[in-house]
């Protein structure tokens, strides 16, 4: 019953939202890909998730997981916005599979609280379940559970936040906070 309930909560490709079909031509890391659209190539940053950096524990595993899932595949992009690096921020779908949510479910990505919206709250639940099941990056020792947004600033901050006791409710409470 829990799996059925979760399946009903997972985002699906909305039929009324505009989508862009394309083919993944390159996986740069666990949350960024190049996609060939009919109008030309575009760089896509996954909405609502953040994966470990390449030089961070689990960074290469997250990139490999995304590559196995969508490299060379035809995907649908549900555009969200453009980021400061001029990348399209989007929800990425492979058929009916929400790839953003799948990366979190498998434990390869964090729910990116700072840039999430309330409609992305299911990512907090998926992250919590992956953490409890010790899937993906959550199989690492807890000292390596450093959020990518903290990892990027280790040189300027004394200590990263300890997320080892984080719950889905804590994650949801942090949505959109800067």
mmCIF file of C-alpha atoms in Angstrom:
data_model
loop_
_atom_site.group_PDB
_atom_site.id
_atom_site.type_symbol
_atom_site.label_atom_id
_atom_site.label_comp_id
_atom_site.label_asym_id
_atom_site.label_seq_id
_atom_site.Cartn_x
_atom_site.Cartn_y
_atom_site.Cartn_z
ATOM 1 C CA UNK A 1 0.000 0.000 0.000
ATOM 2 C CA UNK A 2 2.896 2.375 0.819
ATOM 3 C CA UNK A 3 4.332 1.912 -2.702
ATOM 4 C CA UNK A 4 0.923 2.629 -4.227
ATOM 5 C CA UNK A 5 0.516 5.729 -2.056
ATOM 6 C CA UNK A 6 3.984 6.954 -3.039
ATOM 7 C CA UNK A 7 3.286 6.265 -6.718
ATOM 8 C CA UNK A 8 0.174 8.419 -6.474
ATOM 9 C CA UNK A 9 2.229 11.236 -4.907
ATOM 10 C CA UNK A 10 5.071 11.211 -7.423
ATOM 11 C CA UNK A 11 5.005 13.941 -10.013
ATOM 12 C CA UNK A 12 3.989 12.855 -13.469
ATOM 13 C CA UNK A 13 4.271 14.629 -16.763
ATOM 14 C CA UNK A 14 1.453 17.152 -16.698
ATOM 15 C CA UNK A 15 -0.584 16.976 -19.870
ATOM 16 C CA UNK A 16 -1.547 20.666 -19.717
ATOM 17 C CA UNK A 17 1.951 22.069 -19.237
ATOM 18 C CA UNK A 18 4.136 22.826 -22.250
ATOM 19 C CA UNK A 19 6.937 20.335 -22.721
ATOM 20 C CA UNK A 20 9.904 20.206 -25.010
ATOM 21 C CA UNK A 21 10.961 16.883 -26.522
ATOM 22 C CA UNK A 22 14.646 16.287 -26.991
ATOM 23 C CA UNK A 23 17.502 13.813 -26.865
ATOM 24 C CA UNK A 24 20.118 13.765 -24.114
ATOM 25 C CA UNK A 25 23.471 14.207 -25.842
ATOM 26 C CA UNK A 26 25.722 14.569 -22.783
ATOM 27 C CA UNK A 27 25.521 14.048 -19.038
ATOM 28 C CA UNK A 28 27.755 16.630 -17.358
ATOM 29 C CA UNK A 29 27.086 15.567 -13.784
ATOM 30 C CA UNK A 30 24.249 14.132 -11.715
ATOM 31 C CA UNK A 31 21.919 17.092 -12.231
ATOM 32 C CA UNK A 32 22.976 18.731 -15.501
ATOM 33 C CA UNK A 33 22.656 17.466 -19.074
ATOM 34 C CA UNK A 34 22.883 18.727 -22.628
ATOM 35 C CA UNK A 35 19.772 18.092 -24.692
ATOM 36 C CA UNK A 36 19.292 18.411 -28.432
ATOM 37 C CA UNK A 37 15.937 20.071 -29.116
ATOM 38 C CA UNK A 38 14.423 20.596 -32.552
ATOM 39 C CA UNK A 39 15.453 24.261 -32.166
ATOM 40 C CA UNK A 40 19.043 23.406 -31.190
ATOM 41 C CA UNK A 41 21.112 22.316 -28.206
ATOM 42 C CA UNK A 42 20.381 23.433 -24.668
ATOM 43 C CA UNK A 43 21.958 22.860 -21.265
ATOM 44 C CA UNK A 44 19.451 21.676 -18.654
ATOM 45 C CA UNK A 45 19.778 21.869 -14.865
ATOM 46 C CA UNK A 46 17.372 19.563 -13.025
ATOM 47 C CA UNK A 47 14.713 21.388 -11.017
ATOM 48 C CA UNK A 48 14.483 20.788 -7.261
ATOM 49 C CA UNK A 49 17.505 18.501 -6.846
ATOM 50 C CA UNK A 50 21.215 18.859 -6.183
ATOM 51 C CA UNK A 51 23.732 16.057 -6.580
ATOM 52 C CA UNK A 52 27.190 15.720 -5.071
ATOM 53 C CA UNK A 53 29.903 17.641 -6.872
ATOM 54 C CA UNK A 54 32.383 15.709 -9.045
ATOM 55 C CA UNK A 55 35.130 16.026 -6.392
ATOM 56 C CA UNK A 56 32.731 15.174 -3.552
ATOM 57 C CA UNK A 57 31.992 11.683 -2.213
ATOM 58 C CA UNK A 58 29.315 10.084 -4.448
ATOM 59 C CA UNK A 59 29.757 12.695 -7.203
ATOM 60 C CA UNK A 60 30.954 10.238 -9.854
ATOM 61 C CA UNK A 61 28.347 7.646 -8.797
ATOM 62 C CA UNK A 62 25.545 10.205 -9.218
ATOM 63 C CA UNK A 63 26.832 11.118 -12.688
ATOM 64 C CA UNK A 64 27.075 7.442 -13.664
ATOM 65 C CA UNK A 65 23.560 6.754 -12.383
ATOM 66 C CA UNK A 66 22.097 9.592 -14.455
ATOM 67 C CA UNK A 67 24.084 8.457 -17.497
ATOM 68 C CA UNK A 68 22.711 4.911 -17.182
ATOM 69 C CA UNK A 69 19.214 6.293 -16.888
ATOM 70 C CA UNK A 70 19.014 8.865 -19.686
ATOM 71 C CA UNK A 71 22.189 9.190 -21.805
ATOM 72 C CA UNK A 72 21.142 9.090 -25.460
ATOM 73 C CA UNK A 73 17.469 8.833 -24.502
ATOM 74 C CA UNK A 74 14.513 10.826 -25.761
ATOM 75 C CA UNK A 75 13.166 12.936 -22.899
ATOM 76 C CA UNK A 76 10.490 15.509 -22.264
ATOM 77 C CA UNK A 77 11.497 18.756 -20.563
ATOM 78 C CA UNK A 78 9.032 20.657 -18.429
ATOM 79 C CA UNK A 79 10.705 24.093 -18.249
ATOM 80 C CA UNK A 80 10.662 25.830 -14.885
ATOM 81 C CA UNK A 81 12.962 28.845 -15.311
ATOM 82 C CA UNK A 82 16.377 29.954 -16.521
ATOM 83 C CA UNK A 83 19.165 30.082 -13.938
ATOM 84 C CA UNK A 84 21.976 32.612 -13.531
ATOM 85 C CA UNK A 85 24.224 30.442 -15.749
ATOM 86 C CA UNK A 86 21.637 30.640 -18.564
ATOM 87 C CA UNK A 87 20.724 26.968 -18.227
ATOM 88 C CA UNK A 88 17.132 25.843 -18.537
ATOM 89 C CA UNK A 89 15.929 24.596 -15.156
ATOM 90 C CA UNK A 90 13.440 21.833 -15.855
ATOM 91 C CA UNK A 91 11.700 18.720 -14.705
ATOM 92 C CA UNK A 92 12.982 15.905 -16.904
ATOM 93 C CA UNK A 93 10.815 12.949 -17.880
ATOM 94 C CA UNK A 94 11.724 9.671 -19.533
ATOM 95 C CA UNK A 95 8.313 8.470 -20.627
ATOM 96 C CA UNK A 96 6.229 8.683 -17.448
ATOM 97 C CA UNK A 97 9.278 8.547 -15.173
ATOM 98 C CA UNK A 98 10.128 11.787 -13.348
ATOM 99 C CA UNK A 99 13.925 11.586 -13.579
ATOM 100 C CA UNK A 100 14.427 14.352 -10.987
ATOM 101 C CA UNK A 101 12.432 12.389 -8.398
ATOM 102 C CA UNK A 102 14.050 9.099 -9.422
ATOM 103 C CA UNK A 103 17.536 10.455 -8.727
ATOM 104 C CA UNK A 104 16.432 11.392 -5.198
ATOM 105 C CA UNK A 105 14.573 8.085 -4.703
ATOM 106 C CA UNK A 106 17.687 6.105 -5.658
ATOM 107 C CA UNK A 107 19.792 8.169 -3.243
ATOM 108 C CA UNK A 108 21.878 9.967 -5.866
ATOM 109 C CA UNK A 109 20.509 13.452 -5.186
ATOM 110 C CA UNK A 110 19.372 15.735 -2.405
ATOM 111 C CA UNK A 111 16.112 17.667 -2.431
ATOM 112 C CA UNK A 112 17.418 21.179 -3.153
ATOM 113 C CA UNK A 113 15.479 23.019 -0.467
ATOM 114 C CA UNK A 114 16.624 26.522 -1.381
ATOM 115 C CA UNK A 115 15.231 26.381 -4.915
ATOM 116 C CA UNK A 116 12.263 24.053 -4.384
ATOM 117 C CA UNK A 117 8.632 25.067 -4.491
ATOM 118 C CA UNK A 118 5.856 23.495 -2.411
ATOM 119 C CA UNK A 119 4.873 21.312 -5.377
ATOM 120 C CA UNK A 120 8.309 19.649 -5.088
ATOM 121 C CA UNK A 121 7.723 18.595 -1.451
ATOM 122 C CA UNK A 122 7.559 14.914 -2.445
ATOM 123 C CA UNK A 123 11.325 15.166 -3.034
ATOM 124 C CA UNK A 124 11.741 15.639 0.735
ATOM 125 C CA UNK A 125 9.836 12.414 1.377
ATOM 126 C CA UNK A 126 11.888 10.544 -1.227
ATOM 127 C CA UNK A 127 15.145 11.849 0.262
ATOM 128 C CA UNK A 128 14.058 10.837 3.760
ATOM 129 C CA UNK A 129 13.168 7.324 2.563
ATOM 130 C CA UNK A 130 16.488 6.948 0.722
ATOM 131 C CA UNK A 131 18.384 8.152 3.814
ATOM 132 C CA UNK A 132 16.557 5.696 6.094
ATOM 133 C CA UNK A 133 17.155 2.835 3.618
ATOM 134 C CA UNK A 134 20.828 3.915 3.217
ATOM 135 C CA UNK A 135 20.517 3.970 -0.580
ATOM 136 C CA UNK A 136 23.082 5.677 -2.773
ATOM 137 C CA UNK A 137 24.988 8.494 -1.095
ATOM 138 C CA UNK A 138 23.236 7.638 2.155
ATOM 139 C CA UNK A 139 25.251 4.390 2.260
ATOM 140 C CA UNK A 140 28.343 6.504 2.925
ATOM 141 C CA UNK A 141 29.513 7.189 6.483
ATOM 142 C CA UNK A 142 27.445 10.035 7.966
ATOM 143 C CA UNK A 143 30.536 12.297 8.050
ATOM 144 C CA UNK A 144 30.313 12.282 4.217
ATOM 145 C CA UNK A 145 26.666 13.372 4.165
ATOM 146 C CA UNK A 146 27.570 16.896 3.174
ATOM 147 C CA UNK A 147 24.954 18.692 1.136
ATOM 148 C CA UNK A 148 26.355 19.838 -2.234
ATOM 149 C CA UNK A 149 25.396 23.455 -1.463
ATOM 150 C CA UNK A 150 27.539 23.228 1.692
ATOM 151 C CA UNK A 151 30.368 21.386 -0.102
ATOM 152 C CA UNK A 152 30.679 24.222 -2.610
ATOM 153 C CA UNK A 153 31.361 26.616 0.285
ATOM 154 C CA UNK A 154 33.582 24.499 2.562
ATOM 155 C CA UNK A 155 36.488 26.904 2.139
ATOM 156 C CA UNK A 156 34.438 29.883 3.336
ATOM 157 C CA UNK A 157 32.390 28.192 6.078
ATOM 158 C CA UNK A 158 33.717 26.577 9.233
ATOM 159 C CA UNK A 159 31.454 23.537 9.410
ATOM 160 C CA UNK A 160 28.794 22.130 7.108
ATOM 161 C CA UNK A 161 25.313 21.547 8.525
ATOM 162 C CA UNK A 162 24.766 18.062 9.974
ATOM 163 C CA UNK A 163 21.873 16.501 8.047
ATOM 164 C CA UNK A 164 22.194 13.051 9.645
ATOM 165 C CA UNK A 165 19.006 13.536 11.692
ATOM 166 C CA UNK A 166 17.079 15.449 9.029
ATOM 167 C CA UNK A 167 13.478 14.379 8.484
ATOM 168 C CA UNK A 168 11.077 14.946 5.599
ATOM 169 C CA UNK A 169 9.317 17.546 7.761
ATOM 170 C CA UNK A 170 12.608 19.404 8.353
ATOM 171 C CA UNK A 171 13.257 19.401 4.617
ATOM 172 C CA UNK A 172 9.750 20.676 3.843
ATOM 173 C CA UNK A 173 10.114 23.447 6.434
ATOM 174 C CA UNK A 174 13.282 24.616 4.639
ATOM 175 C CA UNK A 175 11.702 24.835 1.167
ATOM 176 C CA UNK A 176 12.480 28.189 -0.438
ATOM 177 C CA UNK A 177 14.523 29.516 2.475
ATOM 178 C CA UNK A 178 17.766 31.215 1.559
#
